[in-house]
JSON list of C-alpha atoms in Angstrom, two decimals:
[
{"chain": "A", "resi": 281, "resn": "MET", "atom": "CA", "xyz": [-0.46, 0.29, 0.42]},
{"chain": "A", "resi": 282, "resn": "SER", "atom": "CA", "xyz": [0.99, 3.26, -1.09]},
{"chain": "A", "resi": 283, "resn": "ILE", "atom": "CA", "xyz": [1.95, 6.11, 1.21]},
{"chain": "A", "resi": 284, "resn": "SER", "atom": "CA", "xyz": [-2.57, 8.79, 1.47]},
{"chain": "A", "resi": 285, "resn": "VAL", "atom": "CA", "xyz": [-2.46, 12.35, 2.35]},
{"chain": "A", "resi": 286, "resn": "GLY", "atom": "CA", "xyz": [-2.35, 12.18, 6.71]},
{"chain": "A", "resi": 287, "resn": "ASP", "atom": "CA", "xyz": [-0.12, 9.26, 6.58]},
{"chain": "A", "resi": 288, "resn": "LYS", "atom": "CA", "xyz": [3.30, 9.98, 8.99]},
{"chain": "A", "resi": 289, "resn": "ILE", "atom": "CA", "xyz": [6.75, 9.64, 6.31]},
{"chain": "A", "resi": 290, "resn": "PRO", "atom": "CA", "xyz": [7.90, 7.07, 7.39]},
{"chain": "A", "resi": 291, "resn": "ASP", "atom": "CA", "xyz": [11.51, 6.87, 9.15]},
{"chain": "A", "resi": 292, "resn": "VAL", "atom": "CA", "xyz": [14.32, 6.12, 7.68]},
{"chain": "A", "resi": 293, "resn": "LYS", "atom": "CA", "xyz": [18.03, 6.20, 6.98]},
{"chain": "A", "resi": 294, "resn": "LEU", "atom": "CA", "xyz": [18.24, 8.90, 3.70]},
{"chain": "A", "resi": 295, "resn": "VAL", "atom": "CA", "xyz": [21.74, 10.70, 2.93]},
{"chain": "A", "resi": 296, "resn": "LYS", "atom": "CA", "xyz": [22.47, 13.19, 2.17]},
{"chain": "A", "resi": 297, "resn": "ALA", "atom": "CA", "xyz": [24.28, 15.48, -0.35]},
{"chain": "A", "resi": 298, "resn": "THR", "atom": "CA", "xyz": [26.43, 18.05, 0.72]},
{"chain": "A", "resi": 299, "resn": "ALA", "atom": "CA", "xyz": [29.81, 20.23, -0.47]},
{"chain": "A", "resi": 300, "resn": "ASP", "atom": "CA", "xyz": [31.63, 18.42, 2.19]},
{"chain": "A", "resi": 301, "resn": "GLY", "atom": "CA", "xyz": [29.79, 14.93, 1.22]},
{"chain": "A", "resi": 302, "resn": "PRO", "atom": "CA", "xyz": [27.55, 12.26, 2.40]},
{"chain": "A", "resi": 303, "resn": "GLN", "atom": "CA", "xyz": [24.97, 13.18, 4.93]},
{"chain": "A", "resi": 304, "resn": "PRO", "atom": "CA", "xyz": [23.45, 10.67, 7.20]},
{"chain": "A", "resi": 305, "resn": "VAL", "atom": "CA", "xyz": [19.79, 11.74, 7.36]},
{"chain": "A", "resi": 306, "resn": "GLN", "atom": "CA", "xyz": [17.01, 9.39, 9.79]},
{"chain": "A", "resi": 307, "resn": "SER", "atom": "CA", "xyz": [13.55, 11.27, 7.82]},
{"chain": "A", "resi": 308, "resn": "ALA", "atom": "CA", "xyz": [11.54, 11.47, 10.02]},
{"chain": "A", "resi": 309, "resn": "ASP", "atom": "CA", "xyz": [14.49, 14.31, 11.65]},
{"chain": "A", "resi": 310, "resn": "TYR", "atom": "CA", "xyz": [14.84, 15.35, 8.41]},
{"chain": "A", "resi": 311, "resn": "PHE", "atom": "CA", "xyz": [10.88, 16.30, 7.46]},
{"chain": "A", "resi": 312, "resn": "ALA", "atom": "CA", "xyz": [9.83, 17.48, 11.85]},
{"chain": "A", "resi": 313, "resn": "GLY", "atom": "CA", "xyz": [9.54, 21.55, 12.12]},
{"chain": "A", "resi": 314, "resn": "ARG", "atom": "CA", "xyz": [9.16, 22.29, 8.21]},
{"chain": "A", "resi": 315, "resn": "ARG", "atom": "CA", "xyz": [7.17, 22.40, 5.36]},
{"chain": "A", "resi": 316, "resn": "ILE", "atom": "CA", "xyz": [8.97, 20.42, 2.26]},
{"chain": "A", "resi": 317, "resn": "ALA", "atom": "CA", "xyz": [8.08, 19.83, -1.48]},
{"chain": "A", "resi": 318, "resn": "LEU", "atom": "CA", "xyz": [9.93, 16.07, -2.60]},
{"chain": "A", "resi": 319, "resn": "PHE", "atom": "CA", "xyz": [9.58, 15.16, -5.57]},
{"chain": "A", "resi": 320, "resn": "SER", "atom": "CA", "xyz": [11.46, 10.95, -6.78]},
{"chain": "A", "resi": 321, "resn": "VAL", "atom": "CA", "xyz": [12.51, 10.85, -10.05]},
{"chain": "A", "resi": 322, "resn": "PRO", "atom": "CA", "xyz": [13.49, 7.31, -10.88]},
{"chain": "A", "resi": 323, "resn": "GLY", "atom": "CA", "xyz": [17.17, 8.13, -11.91]},
{"chain": "A", "resi": 324, "resn": "ALA", "atom": "CA", "xyz": [19.86, 10.99, -12.58]},
{"chain": "A", "resi": 325, "resn": "PHE", "atom": "CA", "xyz": [21.13, 12.31, -15.17]},
{"chain": "A", "resi": 326, "resn": "THR", "atom": "CA", "xyz": [18.15, 9.69, -16.79]},
{"chain": "A", "resi": 327, "resn": "PRO", "atom": "CA", "xyz": [15.69, 11.81, -20.14]},
{"chain": "A", "resi": 328, "resn": "THR", "atom": "CA", "xyz": [12.56, 12.72, -17.99]},
{"chain": "A", "resi": 329, "resn": "CYS", "atom": "CA", "xyz": [14.62, 13.74, -15.04]},
{"chain": "A", "resi": 330, "resn": "SER", "atom": "CA", "xyz": [17.62, 15.54, -16.15]},
{"chain": "A", "resi": 331, "resn": "ALA", "atom": "CA", "xyz": [15.38, 17.95, -19.39]},
{"chain": "A", "resi": 332, "resn": "ARG", "atom": "CA", "xyz": [12.21, 18.70, -17.45]},
{"chain": "A", "resi": 333, "resn": "HIS", "atom": "CA", "xyz": [11.84, 17.05, -13.89]},
{"chain": "A", "resi": 334, "resn": "LEU", "atom": "CA", "xyz": [14.86, 18.42, -11.64]},
{"chain": "A", "resi": 335, "resn": "PRO", "atom": "CA", "xyz": [15.00, 21.46, -14.20]},
{"chain": "A", "resi": 336, "resn": "GLY", "atom": "CA", "xyz": [10.74, 21.95, -13.61]},
{"chain": "A", "resi": 337, "resn": "PHE", "atom": "CA", "xyz": [11.56, 22.70, -9.25]},
{"chain": "A", "resi": 338, "resn": "VAL", "atom": "CA", "xyz": [14.51, 24.52, -10.01]},
{"chain": "A", "resi": 339, "resn": "GLU", "atom": "CA", "xyz": [12.92, 27.18, -12.02]},
{"chain": "A", "resi": 340, "resn": "LYS", "atom": "CA", "xyz": [9.82, 27.29, -9.67]},
{"chain": "A", "resi": 341, "resn": "ALA", "atom": "CA", "xyz": [12.02, 27.22, -6.73]},
{"chain": "A", "resi": 342, "resn": "ASP", "atom": "CA", "xyz": [11.49, 30.95, -5.60]},
{"chain": "A", "resi": 343, "resn": "GLU", "atom": "CA", "xyz": [7.29, 30.33, -6.54]},
{"chain": "A", "resi": 344, "resn": "LEU", "atom": "CA", "xyz": [7.18, 26.84, -4.04]},
{"chain": "A", "resi": 345, "resn": "ALA", "atom": "CA", "xyz": [8.90, 29.39, -0.97]},
{"chain": "A", "resi": 346, "resn": "ALA", "atom": "CA", "xyz": [6.11, 32.24, -1.71]},
{"chain": "A", "resi": 347, "resn": "LYS", "atom": "CA", "xyz": [3.66, 29.59, -1.14]},
{"chain": "A", "resi": 348, "resn": "GLY", "atom": "CA", "xyz": [5.18, 28.88, 2.14]},
{"chain": "A", "resi": 349, "resn": "ILE", "atom": "CA", "xyz": [7.63, 26.37, 1.35]},
{"chain": "A", "resi": 350, "resn": "ASP", "atom": "CA", "xyz": [10.79, 25.10, 3.32]},
{"chain": "A", "resi": 351, "resn": "GLU", "atom": "CA", "xyz": [13.02, 23.05, 1.16]},
{"chain": "A", "resi": 352, "resn": "ILE", "atom": "CA", "xyz": [13.04, 21.24, -1.83]},
{"chain": "A", "resi": 353, "resn": "ALA", "atom": "CA", "xyz": [13.65, 17.54, -1.87]},
{"chain": "A", "resi": 354, "resn": "CYS", "atom": "CA", "xyz": [14.81, 15.60, -4.33]},
{"chain": "A", "resi": 355, "resn": "THR", "atom": "CA", "xyz": [15.00, 11.80, -3.87]},
{"chain": "A", "resi": 356, "resn": "ALA", "atom": "CA", "xyz": [16.77, 9.31, -6.25]},
{"chain": "A", "resi": 357, "resn": "VAL", "atom": "CA", "xyz": [17.71, 5.25, -6.12]},
{"chain": "A", "resi": 358, "resn": "ASN", "atom": "CA", "xyz": [21.44, 6.27, -6.08]},
{"chain": "A", "resi": 359, "resn": "ASP", "atom": "CA", "xyz": [23.60, 7.12, -3.82]},
{"chain": "A", "resi": 360, "resn": "ALA", "atom": "CA", "xyz": [24.70, 10.96, -2.82]},
{"chain": "A", "resi": 361, "resn": "PHE", "atom": "CA", "xyz": [28.11, 11.14, -4.78]},
{"chain": "A", "resi": 362, "resn": "VAL", "atom": "CA", "xyz": [25.28, 10.51, -8.66]},
{"chain": "A", "resi": 363, "resn": "LEU", "atom": "CA", "xyz": [22.85, 13.03, -6.98]},
{"chain": "A", "resi": 364, "resn": "GLY", "atom": "CA", "xyz": [24.98, 15.22, -5.52]},
{"chain": "A", "resi": 365, "resn": "ALA", "atom": "CA", "xyz": [27.34, 15.34, -9.46]},
{"chain": "A", "resi": 366, "resn": "TRP", "atom": "CA", "xyz": [23.44, 15.91, -11.14]},
{"chain": "A", "resi": 367, "resn": "ASN", "atom": "CA", "xyz": [22.68, 18.10, -8.99]},
{"chain": "A", "resi": 368, "resn": "LYS", "atom": "CA", "xyz": [26.22, 20.35, -9.81]},
{"chain": "A", "resi": 369, "resn": "ALA", "atom": "CA", "xyz": [25.49, 19.58, -13.61]},
{"chain": "A", "resi": 370, "resn": "GLY", "atom": "CA", "xyz": [21.63, 20.76, -13.70]},
{"chain": "A", "resi": 371, "resn": "GLY", "atom": "CA", "xyz": [20.15, 21.46, -10.43]},
{"chain": "A", "resi": 372, "resn": "SER", "atom": "CA", "xyz": [20.20, 24.09, -8.13]},
{"chain": "A", "resi": 373, "resn": "ASP", "atom": "CA", "xyz": [21.25, 25.12, -4.25]},
{"chain": "A", "resi": 374, "resn": "ALA", "atom": "CA", "xyz": [17.75, 25.58, -4.34]},
{"chain": "A", "resi": 375, "resn": "ILE", "atom": "CA", "xyz": [17.23, 21.11, -4.37]},
{"chain": "A", "resi": 376, "resn": "THR", "atom": "CA", "xyz": [18.35, 19.25, -0.75]},
{"chain": "A", "resi": 377, "resn": "MET", "atom": "CA", "xyz": [19.84, 16.24, -2.89]},
{"chain": "A", "resi": 378, "resn": "LEU", "atom": "CA", "xyz": [18.18, 13.07, -0.58]},
{"chain": "A", "resi": 379, "resn": "ALA", "atom": "CA", "xyz": [20.30, 9.34, -2.55]},
{"chain": "A", "resi": 380, "resn": "ASP", "atom": "CA", "xyz": [17.86, 7.35, -1.52]},
{"chain": "A", "resi": 381, "resn": "GLY", "atom": "CA", "xyz": [20.47, 3.86, -2.41]},
{"chain": "A", "resi": 382, "resn": "ASN", "atom": "CA", "xyz": [18.96, 0.98, -0.52]},
{"chain": "A", "resi": 383, "resn": "GLY", "atom": "CA", "xyz": [15.36, 1.97, -1.71]},
{"chain": "A", "resi": 384, "resn": "ASP", "atom": "CA", "xyz": [14.74, 1.00, 1.67]},
{"chain": "A", "resi": 385, "resn": "PHE", "atom": "CA", "xyz": [12.64, 4.97, 1.29]},
{"chain": "A", "resi": 386, "resn": "ALA", "atom": "CA", "xyz": [11.08, 4.40, -1.37]},
{"chain": "A", "resi": 387, "resn": "ALA", "atom": "CA", "xyz": [9.43, 1.04, -0.36]},
{"chain": "A", "resi": 388, "resn": "ALA", "atom": "CA", "xyz": [8.72, 2.45, 3.04]},
{"chain": "A", "resi": 389, "resn": "LEU", "atom": "CA", "xyz": [6.80, 4.65, 1.31]},
{"chain": "A", "resi": 390, "resn": "GLY", "atom": "CA", "xyz": [4.37, 1.68, -1.24]},
{"chain": "A", "resi": 391, "resn": "LEU", "atom": "CA", "xyz": [6.48, 4.17, -4.32]},
{"chain": "A", "resi": 392, "resn": "GLU", "atom": "CA", "xyz": [9.09, 1.17, -5.61]},
{"chain": "A", "resi": 393, "resn": "MET", "atom": "CA", "xyz": [9.16, -0.21, -9.15]},
{"chain": "A", "resi": 394, "resn": "ASP", "atom": "CA", "xyz": [11.14, -2.62, -10.62]},
{"chain": "A", "resi": 395, "resn": "GLY", "atom": "CA", "xyz": [13.08, -1.36, -13.46]},
{"chain": "A", "resi": 396, "resn": "THR", "atom": "CA", "xyz": [15.83, -5.25, -14.40]},
{"chain": "A", "resi": 397, "resn": "ALA", "atom": "CA", "xyz": [13.67, -4.86, -18.19]},
{"chain": "A", "resi": 398, "resn": "PHE", "atom": "CA", "xyz": [15.66, -1.78, -18.48]},
{"chain": "A", "resi": 399, "resn": "GLY", "atom": "CA", "xyz": [19.03, -3.21, -17.01]},
{"chain": "A", "resi": 400, "resn": "MET", "atom": "CA", "xyz": [18.22, -0.47, -13.76]},
{"chain": "A", "resi": 401, "resn": "GLY", "atom": "CA", "xyz": [17.43, -2.75, -10.76]},
{"chain": "A", "resi": 402, "resn": "LYS", "atom": "CA", "xyz": [14.49, -1.43, -8.27]},
{"chain": "A", "resi": 403, "resn": "ARG", "atom": "CA", "xyz": [13.56, 1.93, -8.34]},
{"chain": "A", "resi": 404, "resn": "GLY", "atom": "CA", "xyz": [11.03, 4.73, -6.73]},
{"chain": "A", "resi": 405, "resn": "GLN", "atom": "CA", "xyz": [8.33, 5.91, -9.45]},
{"chain": "A", "resi": 406, "resn": "ARG", "atom": "CA", "xyz": [7.79, 9.77, -10.27]},
{"chain": "A", "resi": 407, "resn": "PHE", "atom": "CA", "xyz": [6.95, 11.15, -8.11]},
{"chain": "A", "resi": 408, "resn": "SER", "atom": "CA", "xyz": [5.73, 14.19, -5.66]},
{"chain": "A", "resi": 409, "resn": "LEU", "atom": "CA", "xyz": [4.86, 15.11, -2.01]},
{"chain": "A", "resi": 410, "resn": "VAL", "atom": "CA", "xyz": [4.45, 17.92, 0.31]},
{"chain": "A", "resi": 411, "resn": "VAL", "atom": "CA", "xyz": [4.79, 16.92, 3.26]},
{"chain": "A", "resi": 412, "resn": "ASN", "atom": "CA", "xyz": [4.09, 19.40, 7.11]},
{"chain": "A", "resi": 413, "resn": "ASP", "atom": "CA", "xyz": [6.07, 19.12, 9.67]},
{"chain": "A", "resi": 414, "resn": "GLY", "atom": "CA", "xyz": [6.37, 14.79, 9.07]},
{"chain": "A", "resi": 415, "resn": "VAL", "atom": "CA", "xyz": [2.95, 14.48, 7.96]},
{"chain": "A", "resi": 416, "resn": "VAL", "atom": "CA", "xyz": [1.77, 14.50, 4.20]},
{"chain": "A", "resi": 417, "resn": "GLU", "atom": "CA", "xyz": [-0.32, 17.34, 2.58]},
{"chain": "A", "resi": 418, "resn": "GLN", "atom": "CA", "xyz": [-0.18, 15.65, -1.23]},
{"chain": "A", "resi": 419, "resn": "VAL", "atom": "CA", "xyz": [0.59, 12.74, -2.50]},
{"chain": "A", "resi": 420, "resn": "ASN", "atom": "CA", "xyz": [1.05, 12.64, -7.22]},
{"chain": "A", "resi": 421, "resn": "VAL", "atom": "CA", "xyz": [2.23, 9.82, -8.37]},
{"chain": "A", "resi": 422, "resn": "GLU", "atom": "CA", "xyz": [2.71, 8.96, -12.12]},
{"chain": "A", "resi": 423, "resn": "ALA", "atom": "CA", "xyz": [1.65, 6.38, -14.31]},
{"chain": "A", "resi": 424, "resn": "PRO", "atom": "CA", "xyz": [4.70, 4.48, -16.11]},
{"chain": "A", "resi": 425, "resn": "GLY", "atom": "CA", "xyz": [5.80, 6.44, -18.26]},
{"chain": "A", "resi": 426, "resn": "ASP", "atom": "CA", "xyz": [4.14, 9.50, -17.72]},
{"chain": "A", "resi": 427, "resn": "PHE", "atom": "CA", "xyz": [5.61, 13.00, -16.49]},
{"chain": "A", "resi": 428, "resn": "ASN", "atom": "CA", "xyz": [2.14, 15.26, -15.75]},
{"chain": "A", "resi": 429, "resn": "VAL", "atom": "CA", "xyz": [1.49, 15.23, -11.90]},
{"chain": "A", "resi": 430, "resn": "SER", "atom": "CA", "xyz": [5.09, 15.32, -9.84]},
{"chain": "A", "resi": 431, "resn": "SER", "atom": "CA", "xyz": [5.75, 18.26, -11.79]},
{"chain": "A", "resi": 432, "resn": "ALA", "atom": "CA", "xyz": [7.00, 21.94, -10.14]},
{"chain": "A", "resi": 433, "resn": "GLU", "atom": "CA", "xyz": [4.06, 23.01, -11.93]},
{"chain": "A", "resi": 434, "resn": "HIS", "atom": "CA", "xyz": [1.58, 20.76, -11.26]},
{"chain": "A", "resi": 435, "resn": "MET", "atom": "CA", "xyz": [2.39, 21.26, -7.30]},
{"chain": "A", "resi": 436, "resn": "LEU", "atom": "CA", "xyz": [1.93, 25.25, -7.54]},
{"chain": "A", "resi": 437, "resn": "GLY", "atom": "CA", "xyz": [-1.10, 24.33, -8.19]},
{"chain": "A", "resi": 438, "resn": "GLN", "atom": "CA", "xyz": [-2.27, 22.78, -4.97]},
{"chain": "A", "resi": 439, "resn": "LEU", "atom": "CA", "xyz": [-0.91, 24.78, -3.04]}
]
């Protein structure tokens, strides 16, 4: 069963990509006391993720902040080094990269996907959430292959 509006975010270990290197963080601590826009991509440097998903959140960061978002975070089943390099290549300091290297967070949310047919293994689905003090306010999960409801533009319309 996947995460729903009103659910508490599951508490698992993530790894934050920082300028000083990977920093472990518990999801319950990270999402506590703030309103966070979280988006998930199947993989850093993949076509839709790099051309549309990440750039949309970079472009709309100020508008999301104006609507009460304290931080924007991106997660993927990649390691913190890959996410850090991806953020340097096409992201922004306005986006926090949270590595879910083993897919534990995606699984705990009930939003994992099987990309083994494409040589990608188990990954997180493409989705976005608004999380307020650890409680989910919005859930937007894409149909396989789609990119619509998890976009920054769609999220802005919900706030």
